[in-house]
Amino acid sequence: MSKTLPRLTTTLSLAALALASAQAGAANWKYAIEESLSEVQGVYATKFKEVIEANSDHKVQIYPFGTLGESVDVMEQAQAGLLQFVDQSPGFTGSLIPEAQVFLMPYVIPEQQSEINYFFKNSKVIHEHFPKLYADKGLELLSMFPEGRVHITTQAPFSSPADLGGVKVRVMTSPLLVETYKAFGAVPTPLPWGEVFGALQTGMIQGQENPMFYIESNKLYEVSAVITDIGHNIFTTAVMANKDFYDGLSDADQALVQQAIAEATDYILDYQQGLEAESMAKIQAAKPEVRFVSLPEDQRVAFREASAAVKAKFVEMTGDSGQAILAQMEADLQDAKGK
Ligand code: 6CS
């Protein structure tokens, strides 16, 4: 036997040990989203994954919509610790954390993109108040970001709440969205996302609301005649981690997660510049007869006035806690003015 063999064996076992310990520190994190990889939540999650994987031995596996169930199923899996990260929008979180519905209230968020971005990056309501509410549900709130202005698809044009009388409009499952569309004169129909296209196709519902990119990527225009902007809201979403998992991470890994979240948030705000116009152009090319309507200000007034009842409902649903959230949000939006 060669005398060098024991030394070689030692060297090899040291290398194996180093590899094993690196692997012990290397984790596989599961991250579920409500959209496909090429849609806004998917682009965000992909950037997050890139930053994590470029700066550690960890791997991030992204589960797009449809792979693990509907949004509510995925949230249960995240709360149970089966998933480490989850993206869920307040339109669904509203039944778990009623205060999250503040993001659904019509005519509250400004229309100016720079103000919207400033609000999402700097507001106290998002960075100080909501983390406590999410923590109570076993979730570490990592980020909230906008996904674009919400548009309403219908089969016929409308210019007033009276025109929406009897029109069944699908909403996400938040009770506040139901109140919103009641106030807007329509018949709100809460449905999980997976049922929306079929319900439009069969005429079970006549309309729904979503950002333009989502109307385009899911071909909702194929089962709609009119796409209307009444300027009532933007679509907000949130990324969270299972709280026990997050609390159990080393300081270095928590810092890494925060770095990936910060980079993904900057990236997604930038990524969405021009996305609405591009999506509109694609819809126009695919179905030239689709009618785009932007309600003039004098016709928006009736919808703005109707939204006062929604604010009252929000306060009724959330009590003192919701009122404090609303007051902080209004102060943050005031601070974002002109930014
Ligand atoms: O309307 C919905 O249910 C979906 N809309 C968007 C933009 N993202 C995910 C959500 O499931």
mmCIF file of C-alpha atoms and ligand atoms in Angstrom:
data_model
loop_
_atom_site.group_PDB
_atom_site.id
_atom_site.type_symbol
_atom_site.label_atom_id
_atom_site.label_comp_id
_atom_site.label_asym_id
_atom_site.label_seq_id
_atom_site.Cartn_x
_atom_site.Cartn_y
_atom_site.Cartn_z
ATOM 1 C CA MET A 1 0.000 0.000 0.000
ATOM 2 C CA SER A 2 1.350 3.402 -0.792
ATOM 3 C CA LYS A 3 2.379 5.487 2.173
ATOM 4 C CA THR A 4 0.631 8.458 0.651
ATOM 5 C CA LEU A 5 -2.774 6.781 0.750
ATOM 6 C CA PRO A 6 -3.646 7.592 4.378
ATOM 7 C CA ARG A 7 -2.783 11.232 3.721
ATOM 8 C CA LEU A 8 -4.875 11.228 0.534
ATOM 9 C CA THR A 9 -7.708 9.592 2.462
ATOM 10 C CA THR A 10 -7.446 12.282 5.134
ATOM 11 C CA THR A 11 -7.456 15.013 2.521
ATOM 12 C CA LEU A 12 -10.458 13.464 0.798
ATOM 13 C CA SER A 13 -12.399 13.025 4.013
ATOM 14 C CA LEU A 14 -11.691 16.613 5.017
ATOM 15 C CA ALA A 15 -13.015 17.757 1.642
ATOM 16 C CA ALA A 16 -16.060 15.514 2.080
ATOM 17 C CA LEU A 17 -16.595 16.904 5.556
ATOM 18 C CA ALA A 18 -16.353 20.485 4.272
ATOM 19 C CA LEU A 19 -18.829 19.647 1.512
ATOM 20 C CA ALA A 20 -21.185 17.951 3.961
ATOM 21 C CA SER A 21 -21.094 20.892 6.328
ATOM 22 C CA ALA A 22 -21.644 23.326 3.446
ATOM 23 C CA GLN A 23 -24.600 21.154 2.421
ATOM 24 C CA ALA A 24 -25.949 21.062 5.967
ATOM 25 C CA GLY A 25 -26.010 24.869 5.854
ATOM 26 C CA ALA A 26 -27.527 24.839 2.386
ATOM 27 C CA ALA A 27 -31.315 24.838 2.468
ATOM 28 C CA ASN A 28 -34.077 24.349 -0.085
ATOM 29 C CA TRP A 29 -36.712 27.032 0.384
ATOM 30 C CA LYS A 30 -40.181 26.732 -1.131
ATOM 31 C CA TYR A 31 -41.893 29.910 -2.328
ATOM 32 C CA ALA A 32 -45.460 29.861 -3.700
ATOM 33 C CA ILE A 33 -47.030 32.599 -5.813
ATOM 34 C CA GLU A 34 -50.564 33.301 -7.101
ATOM 35 C CA GLU A 35 -49.458 33.875 -10.691
ATOM 36 C CA SER A 36 -47.270 32.299 -13.394
ATOM 37 C CA LEU A 37 -43.489 32.787 -13.552
ATOM 38 C CA SER A 38 -43.809 35.340 -16.358
ATOM 39 C CA GLU A 39 -46.378 37.468 -14.500
ATOM 40 C CA VAL A 40 -45.498 40.190 -11.954
ATOM 41 C CA GLN A 41 -45.385 37.954 -8.849
ATOM 42 C CA GLY A 42 -43.318 35.431 -10.835
ATOM 43 C CA VAL A 43 -40.840 38.074 -11.978
ATOM 44 C CA TYR A 44 -40.513 39.242 -8.356
ATOM 45 C CA ALA A 45 -39.998 35.702 -7.034
ATOM 46 C CA THR A 46 -37.456 34.943 -9.761
ATOM 47 C CA LYS A 47 -35.398 38.015 -8.810
ATOM 48 C CA PHE A 48 -35.606 36.978 -5.121
ATOM 49 C CA LYS A 49 -34.387 33.476 -6.042
ATOM 50 C CA GLU A 50 -31.505 34.886 -8.139
ATOM 51 C CA VAL A 51 -30.253 37.065 -5.269
ATOM 52 C CA ILE A 52 -30.500 34.237 -2.704
ATOM 53 C CA GLU A 53 -28.777 31.713 -4.950
ATOM 54 C CA ALA A 54 -26.031 34.131 -6.054
ATOM 55 C CA ASN A 55 -25.120 34.921 -2.457
ATOM 56 C CA SER A 56 -25.483 31.584 -0.655
ATOM 57 C CA ASP A 57 -25.676 27.831 -1.145
ATOM 58 C CA HIS A 58 -29.441 27.923 -0.591
ATOM 59 C CA LYS A 59 -31.864 27.031 -3.350
ATOM 60 C CA VAL A 60 -35.312 28.549 -3.878
ATOM 61 C CA GLN A 61 -38.021 26.498 -5.564
ATOM 62 C CA ILE A 62 -40.882 28.636 -6.905
ATOM 63 C CA TYR A 63 -44.379 27.125 -7.100
ATOM 64 C CA PRO A 64 -46.553 29.049 -9.604
ATOM 65 C CA PHE A 65 -50.359 29.302 -9.484
ATOM 66 C CA GLY A 66 -52.073 25.971 -9.961
ATOM 67 C CA THR A 67 -49.245 23.773 -8.671
ATOM 68 C CA LEU A 68 -50.320 23.761 -5.011
ATOM 69 C CA GLY A 69 -53.972 24.819 -5.124
ATOM 70 C CA GLU A 70 -55.762 28.140 -4.837
ATOM 71 C CA SER A 71 -54.439 31.151 -2.938
ATOM 72 C CA VAL A 72 -56.134 30.168 0.342
ATOM 73 C CA ASP A 73 -54.682 26.626 0.184
ATOM 74 C CA VAL A 74 -51.206 27.985 -0.337
ATOM 75 C CA MET A 75 -51.575 30.359 2.616
ATOM 76 C CA GLU A 76 -52.533 27.428 4.871
ATOM 77 C CA GLN A 77 -49.423 25.574 3.709
ATOM 78 C CA ALA A 78 -47.252 28.615 4.512
ATOM 79 C CA GLN A 79 -48.813 28.998 7.970
ATOM 80 C CA ALA A 80 -48.210 25.286 8.614
ATOM 81 C CA GLY A 81 -44.541 25.681 7.653
ATOM 82 C CA LEU A 82 -44.776 23.444 4.568
ATOM 83 C CA LEU A 83 -43.772 26.489 2.519
ATOM 84 C CA GLN A 84 -41.163 29.010 3.658
ATOM 85 C CA PHE A 85 -42.342 31.927 1.490
ATOM 86 C CA VAL A 86 -45.695 32.898 0.034
ATOM 87 C CA ASP A 87 -47.154 35.720 -2.029
ATOM 88 C CA GLN A 88 -50.776 36.428 -1.210
ATOM 89 C CA SER A 89 -52.754 39.535 -2.126
ATOM 90 C CA PRO A 90 -54.954 41.422 0.365
ATOM 91 C CA GLY A 91 -57.933 40.508 -1.836
ATOM 92 C CA PHE A 92 -57.564 37.010 -0.358
ATOM 93 C CA THR A 93 -55.808 37.829 2.947
ATOM 94 C CA GLY A 94 -58.811 39.965 3.934
ATOM 95 C CA SER A 95 -60.601 37.016 5.480
ATOM 96 C CA LEU A 96 -57.533 36.180 7.641
ATOM 97 C CA ILE A 97 -56.377 39.733 8.446
ATOM 98 C CA PRO A 98 -59.372 42.074 7.924
ATOM 99 C CA GLU A 99 -57.179 45.208 8.212
ATOM 100 C CA ALA A 100 -55.272 44.147 5.045
ATOM 101 C CA GLN A 101 -58.407 45.159 3.148
ATOM 102 C CA VAL A 102 -57.382 48.787 3.577
ATOM 103 C CA PHE A 103 -55.521 48.266 0.276
ATOM 104 C CA LEU A 104 -58.785 47.397 -1.440
ATOM 105 C CA MET A 105 -60.605 50.562 -0.484
ATOM 106 C CA PRO A 106 -61.543 52.519 -3.620
ATOM 107 C CA TYR A 107 -60.143 55.982 -4.301
ATOM 108 C CA VAL A 108 -57.614 55.961 -1.451
ATOM 109 C CA ILE A 109 -54.274 55.193 -3.152
ATOM 110 C CA PRO A 110 -53.037 58.037 -5.403
ATOM 111 C CA GLU A 111 -52.790 57.669 -9.173
ATOM 112 C CA GLN A 112 -49.302 59.206 -9.502
ATOM 113 C CA GLN A 113 -46.800 56.322 -9.973
ATOM 114 C CA SER A 114 -43.905 58.033 -8.149
ATOM 115 C CA GLU A 115 -46.171 58.651 -5.134
ATOM 116 C CA ILE A 116 -47.341 55.028 -5.205
ATOM 117 C CA ASN A 117 -43.731 53.763 -5.269
ATOM 118 C CA TYR A 118 -42.714 56.130 -2.458
ATOM 119 C CA PHE A 119 -45.660 54.967 -0.361
ATOM 120 C CA PHE A 120 -44.852 51.269 -0.795
ATOM 121 C CA LYS A 121 -41.178 51.734 0.039
ATOM 122 C CA ASN A 122 -41.503 54.178 2.941
ATOM 123 C CA SER A 123 -44.920 54.030 4.583
ATOM 124 C CA LYS A 124 -45.168 53.348 8.313
ATOM 125 C CA VAL A 125 -48.391 51.427 7.800
ATOM 126 C CA ILE A 126 -46.578 48.802 5.695
ATOM 127 C CA HIS A 127 -43.250 48.763 7.502
ATOM 128 C CA GLU A 128 -44.347 49.179 11.132
ATOM 129 C CA HIS A 129 -48.071 48.480 11.594
ATOM 130 C CA PHE A 130 -48.863 45.545 9.281
ATOM 131 C CA PRO A 131 -45.883 43.349 10.338
ATOM 132 C CA LYS A 132 -47.491 43.001 13.810
ATOM 133 C CA LEU A 133 -50.848 41.954 12.349
ATOM 134 C CA TYR A 134 -49.219 39.391 10.062
ATOM 135 C CA ALA A 135 -47.042 38.120 12.951
ATOM 136 C CA ASP A 136 -50.222 37.335 14.912
ATOM 137 C CA LYS A 137 -51.105 34.898 12.115
ATOM 138 C CA GLY A 138 -47.675 33.225 12.118
ATOM 139 C CA LEU A 139 -46.343 35.240 9.186
ATOM 140 C CA GLU A 140 -43.327 37.503 8.754
ATOM 141 C CA LEU A 141 -44.388 40.273 6.377
ATOM 142 C CA LEU A 142 -41.456 40.909 4.046
ATOM 143 C CA SER A 143 -42.816 43.215 1.373
ATOM 144 C CA MET A 144 -45.897 44.776 -0.135
ATOM 145 C CA PHE A 145 -45.764 46.034 -3.706
ATOM 146 C CA PRO A 146 -48.181 47.262 -6.388
ATOM 147 C CA GLU A 147 -49.044 45.288 -9.539
ATOM 148 C CA GLY A 148 -50.674 48.026 -11.588
ATOM 149 C CA ARG A 149 -53.934 49.931 -11.943
ATOM 150 C CA VAL A 150 -57.083 47.843 -11.693
ATOM 151 C CA HIS A 151 -59.421 47.811 -14.704
ATOM 152 C CA ILE A 152 -62.938 46.431 -14.920
ATOM 153 C CA THR A 153 -63.913 44.089 -17.761
ATOM 154 C CA THR A 154 -67.579 43.876 -18.755
ATOM 155 C CA GLN A 155 -69.766 42.800 -21.682
ATOM 156 C CA ALA A 156 -71.302 46.270 -22.128
ATOM 157 C CA PRO A 157 -70.064 49.807 -21.514
ATOM 158 C CA PHE A 158 -71.014 51.554 -18.263
ATOM 159 C CA SER A 159 -70.601 55.091 -17.046
ATOM 160 C CA SER A 160 -72.503 55.085 -13.739
ATOM 161 C CA PRO A 161 -73.341 52.732 -10.838
ATOM 162 C CA ALA A 162 -76.883 52.516 -12.278
ATOM 163 C CA ASP A 163 -75.456 50.991 -15.491
ATOM 164 C CA LEU A 164 -73.906 48.185 -13.403
ATOM 165 C CA GLY A 165 -77.292 47.191 -11.988
ATOM 166 C CA GLY A 166 -77.692 43.402 -12.229
ATOM 167 C CA VAL A 167 -74.176 42.927 -13.654
ATOM 168 C CA LYS A 168 -72.365 40.081 -11.898
ATOM 169 C CA VAL A 169 -68.790 41.156 -11.276
ATOM 170 C CA ARG A 170 -66.307 38.648 -9.890
ATOM 171 C CA VAL A 171 -64.140 39.831 -7.010
ATOM 172 C CA MET A 172 -61.456 38.127 -4.946
ATOM 173 C CA THR A 173 -62.886 36.624 -1.769
ATOM 174 C CA SER A 174 -62.484 39.690 0.481
ATOM 175 C CA PRO A 175 -65.725 40.872 2.142
ATOM 176 C CA LEU A 176 -64.684 44.490 1.507
ATOM 177 C CA LEU A 177 -64.527 43.911 -2.252
ATOM 178 C CA VAL A 178 -68.067 42.572 -2.036
ATOM 179 C CA GLU A 179 -69.106 45.818 -0.308
ATOM 180 C CA THR A 180 -67.243 47.862 -2.939
ATOM 181 C CA TYR A 181 -69.075 46.358 -5.877
ATOM 182 C CA LYS A 182 -72.397 46.576 -4.058
ATOM 183 C CA ALA A 183 -71.695 50.287 -3.607
ATOM 184 C CA PHE A 184 -70.764 50.476 -7.310
ATOM 185 C CA GLY A 185 -74.245 49.158 -8.184
ATOM 186 C CA ALA A 186 -73.149 45.680 -9.353
ATOM 187 C CA VAL A 187 -73.811 42.154 -8.067
ATOM 188 C CA PRO A 188 -70.462 41.131 -6.527
ATOM 189 C CA THR A 189 -69.521 37.485 -6.978
ATOM 190 C CA PRO A 190 -66.525 36.316 -4.925
ATOM 191 C CA LEU A 191 -64.619 33.494 -6.631
ATOM 192 C CA PRO A 192 -61.154 31.965 -6.403
ATOM 193 C CA TRP A 193 -58.973 32.810 -9.394
ATOM 194 C CA GLY A 194 -59.112 29.363 -11.002
ATOM 195 C CA GLU A 195 -62.836 29.715 -11.676
ATOM 196 C CA VAL A 196 -62.854 33.156 -13.299
ATOM 197 C CA PHE A 197 -62.225 32.436 -16.983
ATOM 198 C CA GLY A 198 -64.789 29.612 -17.078
ATOM 199 C CA ALA A 199 -67.380 31.709 -15.242
ATOM 200 C CA LEU A 200 -66.952 34.504 -17.809
ATOM 201 C CA GLN A 201 -67.082 32.034 -20.668
ATOM 202 C CA THR A 202 -70.328 30.428 -19.495
ATOM 203 C CA GLY A 203 -71.934 33.777 -18.626
ATOM 204 C CA MET A 204 -72.195 32.952 -14.921
ATOM 205 C CA ILE A 205 -70.531 36.332 -14.370
ATOM 206 C CA GLN A 206 -70.244 39.248 -16.777
ATOM 207 C CA GLY A 207 -67.231 41.085 -15.399
ATOM 208 C CA GLN A 208 -64.223 41.138 -13.084
ATOM 209 C CA GLU A 209 -61.416 43.504 -12.084
ATOM 210 C CA ASN A 210 -57.664 43.115 -12.517
ATOM 211 C CA PRO A 211 -54.566 44.969 -13.723
ATOM 212 C CA MET A 212 -54.108 45.230 -17.509
ATOM 213 C CA PHE A 213 -51.113 42.843 -17.616
ATOM 214 C CA TYR A 214 -53.254 40.119 -15.999
ATOM 215 C CA ILE A 215 -56.207 40.728 -18.335
ATOM 216 C CA GLU A 216 -53.764 40.283 -21.218
ATOM 217 C CA SER A 217 -51.724 37.315 -19.956
ATOM 218 C CA ASN A 218 -54.858 35.366 -18.998
ATOM 219 C CA LYS A 219 -56.689 36.328 -22.209
ATOM 220 C CA LEU A 220 -59.653 37.673 -20.259
ATOM 221 C CA TYR A 221 -60.303 40.001 -23.217
ATOM 222 C CA GLU A 222 -61.418 36.926 -25.201
ATOM 223 C CA VAL A 223 -64.449 36.701 -22.908
ATOM 224 C CA SER A 224 -65.028 40.441 -22.431
ATOM 225 C CA ALA A 225 -66.128 43.299 -24.690
ATOM 226 C CA VAL A 226 -65.162 46.430 -22.722
ATOM 227 C CA ILE A 227 -62.215 47.272 -20.431
ATOM 228 C CA THR A 228 -62.940 50.280 -18.236
ATOM 229 C CA ASP A 229 -60.729 52.431 -16.035
ATOM 230 C CA ILE A 230 -62.632 54.262 -13.313
ATOM 231 C CA GLY A 231 -59.383 55.106 -11.473
ATOM 232 C CA HIS A 232 -60.514 53.416 -8.260
ATOM 233 C CA ASN A 233 -57.468 51.404 -7.236
ATOM 234 C CA ILE A 234 -54.221 49.653 -7.883
ATOM 235 C CA PHE A 235 -53.627 45.959 -7.231
ATOM 236 C CA THR A 236 -51.520 45.354 -4.106
ATOM 237 C CA THR A 237 -49.792 42.132 -3.169
ATOM 238 C CA ALA A 238 -47.670 40.949 -0.236
ATOM 239 C CA VAL A 239 -44.771 38.538 0.275
ATOM 240 C CA MET A 240 -44.403 36.762 3.598
ATOM 241 C CA ALA A 241 -42.348 34.064 5.260
ATOM 242 C CA ASN A 242 -43.515 31.496 7.784
ATOM 243 C CA LYS A 243 -42.640 33.306 11.029
ATOM 244 C CA ASP A 244 -41.144 30.339 12.931
ATOM 245 C CA PHE A 245 -38.944 29.574 9.936
ATOM 246 C CA TYR A 246 -37.847 33.214 9.619
ATOM 247 C CA ASP A 247 -37.168 33.609 13.349
ATOM 248 C CA GLY A 248 -35.068 30.448 13.267
ATOM 249 C CA LEU A 249 -32.765 31.745 10.520
ATOM 250 C CA SER A 250 -29.247 32.913 11.378
ATOM 251 C CA ASP A 251 -28.641 36.674 11.378
ATOM 252 C CA ALA A 252 -26.723 36.256 8.121
ATOM 253 C CA ASP A 253 -29.631 34.433 6.449
ATOM 254 C CA GLN A 254 -32.174 36.995 7.686
ATOM 255 C CA ALA A 255 -29.949 39.731 6.226
ATOM 256 C CA LEU A 256 -29.738 37.776 2.965
ATOM 257 C CA VAL A 257 -33.546 37.438 2.779
ATOM 258 C CA GLN A 258 -33.912 41.181 3.445
ATOM 259 C CA GLN A 259 -31.345 41.954 0.742
ATOM 260 C CA ALA A 260 -33.183 39.751 -1.777
ATOM 261 C CA ILE A 261 -36.518 41.378 -0.855
ATOM 262 C CA ALA A 262 -35.087 44.902 -1.232
ATOM 263 C CA GLU A 263 -33.551 44.057 -4.631
ATOM 264 C CA ALA A 264 -36.707 42.320 -5.867
ATOM 265 C CA THR A 265 -38.885 45.261 -4.739
ATOM 266 C CA ASP A 266 -36.724 47.810 -6.583
ATOM 267 C CA TYR A 267 -36.653 45.532 -9.603
ATOM 268 C CA ILE A 268 -40.413 44.997 -9.768
ATOM 269 C CA LEU A 269 -41.240 48.712 -9.465
ATOM 270 C CA ASP A 270 -38.925 49.407 -12.366
ATOM 271 C CA TYR A 271 -40.110 46.365 -14.368
ATOM 272 C CA GLN A 272 -43.691 47.627 -14.378
ATOM 273 C CA GLN A 273 -42.934 50.941 -16.072
ATOM 274 C CA GLY A 274 -44.749 50.797 -19.384
ATOM 275 C CA LEU A 275 -46.238 47.339 -18.675
ATOM 276 C CA GLU A 276 -49.847 48.576 -18.749
ATOM 277 C CA ALA A 277 -49.395 50.280 -22.139
ATOM 278 C CA GLU A 278 -47.607 47.223 -23.578
ATOM 279 C CA SER A 279 -50.375 44.923 -22.351
ATOM 280 C CA MET A 280 -53.032 47.208 -23.807
ATOM 281 C CA ALA A 281 -51.270 47.163 -27.186
ATOM 282 C CA LYS A 282 -51.123 43.354 -27.112
ATOM 283 C CA ILE A 283 -54.856 43.143 -26.346
ATOM 284 C CA GLN A 284 -55.629 45.590 -29.155
ATOM 285 C CA ALA A 285 -53.561 43.516 -31.596
ATOM 286 C CA ALA A 286 -55.184 40.236 -30.501
ATOM 287 C CA LYS A 287 -58.777 41.531 -30.462
ATOM 288 C CA PRO A 288 -59.177 44.913 -32.197
ATOM 289 C CA GLU A 289 -62.885 45.142 -31.363
ATOM 290 C CA VAL A 290 -62.250 45.335 -27.590
ATOM 291 C CA ARG A 291 -63.343 48.754 -26.367
ATOM 292 C CA PHE A 292 -61.110 50.608 -23.897
ATOM 293 C CA VAL A 293 -62.881 53.255 -21.814
ATOM 294 C CA SER A 294 -61.361 55.714 -19.374
ATOM 295 C CA LEU A 295 -64.265 57.294 -17.531
ATOM 296 C CA PRO A 296 -64.006 61.087 -17.526
ATOM 297 C CA GLU A 297 -63.759 62.764 -14.132
ATOM 298 C CA ASP A 298 -67.401 63.941 -14.097
ATOM 299 C CA GLN A 299 -68.529 60.302 -14.472
ATOM 300 C CA ARG A 300 -66.103 59.069 -11.804
ATOM 301 C CA VAL A 301 -67.745 61.325 -9.215
ATOM 302 C CA ALA A 302 -70.634 58.914 -8.589
ATOM 303 C CA PHE A 303 -68.191 56.043 -7.976
ATOM 304 C CA ARG A 304 -66.078 58.246 -5.668
ATOM 305 C CA GLU A 305 -69.177 59.205 -3.710
ATOM 306 C CA ALA A 306 -70.268 55.566 -3.447
ATOM 307 C CA SER A 307 -66.916 54.683 -1.901
ATOM 308 C CA ALA A 308 -67.745 56.594 1.311
ATOM 309 C CA ALA A 309 -70.035 53.681 2.246
ATOM 310 C CA VAL A 310 -67.126 51.274 1.709
ATOM 311 C CA LYS A 311 -64.933 53.224 4.123
ATOM 312 C CA ALA A 312 -67.691 52.988 6.738
ATOM 313 C CA LYS A 313 -67.887 49.208 6.153
ATOM 314 C CA PHE A 314 -64.109 48.891 6.570
ATOM 315 C CA VAL A 315 -64.295 50.609 9.958
ATOM 316 C CA GLU A 316 -67.268 48.417 10.925
ATOM 317 C CA MET A 317 -65.341 45.262 9.982
ATOM 318 C CA THR A 318 -62.060 46.165 11.659
ATOM 319 C CA GLY A 319 -62.915 48.355 14.680
ATOM 320 C CA ASP A 320 -60.243 50.396 16.485
ATOM 321 C CA SER A 321 -57.399 48.452 14.929
ATOM 322 C CA GLY A 322 -58.681 49.216 11.405
ATOM 323 C CA GLN A 323 -59.263 52.842 12.265
ATOM 324 C CA ALA A 324 -55.649 53.179 13.442
ATOM 325 C CA ILE A 325 -54.443 51.520 10.218
ATOM 326 C CA LEU A 326 -56.587 53.833 8.121
ATOM 327 C CA ALA A 327 -55.344 56.934 9.955
ATOM 328 C CA GLN A 328 -51.709 55.861 9.510
ATOM 329 C CA MET A 329 -52.290 55.080 5.844
ATOM 330 C CA GLU A 330 -53.821 58.502 5.250
ATOM 331 C CA ALA A 331 -50.839 60.151 7.018
ATOM 332 C CA ASP A 332 -48.400 58.085 4.900
ATOM 333 C CA LEU A 333 -50.217 59.041 1.704
ATOM 334 C CA GLN A 334 -50.070 62.674 2.727
ATOM 335 C CA ASP A 335 -46.316 62.239 3.213
ATOM 336 C CA ALA A 336 -46.028 60.623 -0.249
ATOM 337 C CA LYS A 337 -47.727 63.602 -1.949
ATOM 338 C CA GLY A 338 -45.527 65.280 -4.533
ATOM 339 C CA LYS A 339 -42.743 62.646 -4.171
HETATM 340 O O1 6CS B 1 -57.758 38.230 -9.456
HETATM 341 C C1 6CS B 1 -57.042 37.390 -8.928
HETATM 342 O O2 6CS B 1 -57.513 36.483 -8.253
HETATM 343 C C2 6CS B 1 -55.540 37.443 -9.168
HETATM 344 N N1 6CS B 1 -55.110 38.713 -9.673
HETATM 345 C C3 6CS B 1 -53.823 38.993 -9.735
HETATM 346 C C4 6CS B 1 -53.331 40.199 -10.445
HETATM 347 N N2 6CS B 1 -52.916 38.214 -9.147
HETATM 348 C C5 6CS B 1 -53.227 37.018 -8.400
HETATM 349 C C6 6CS B 1 -54.708 36.908 -8.056
HETATM 350 O O3 6CS B 1 -55.025 35.583 -7.828
#
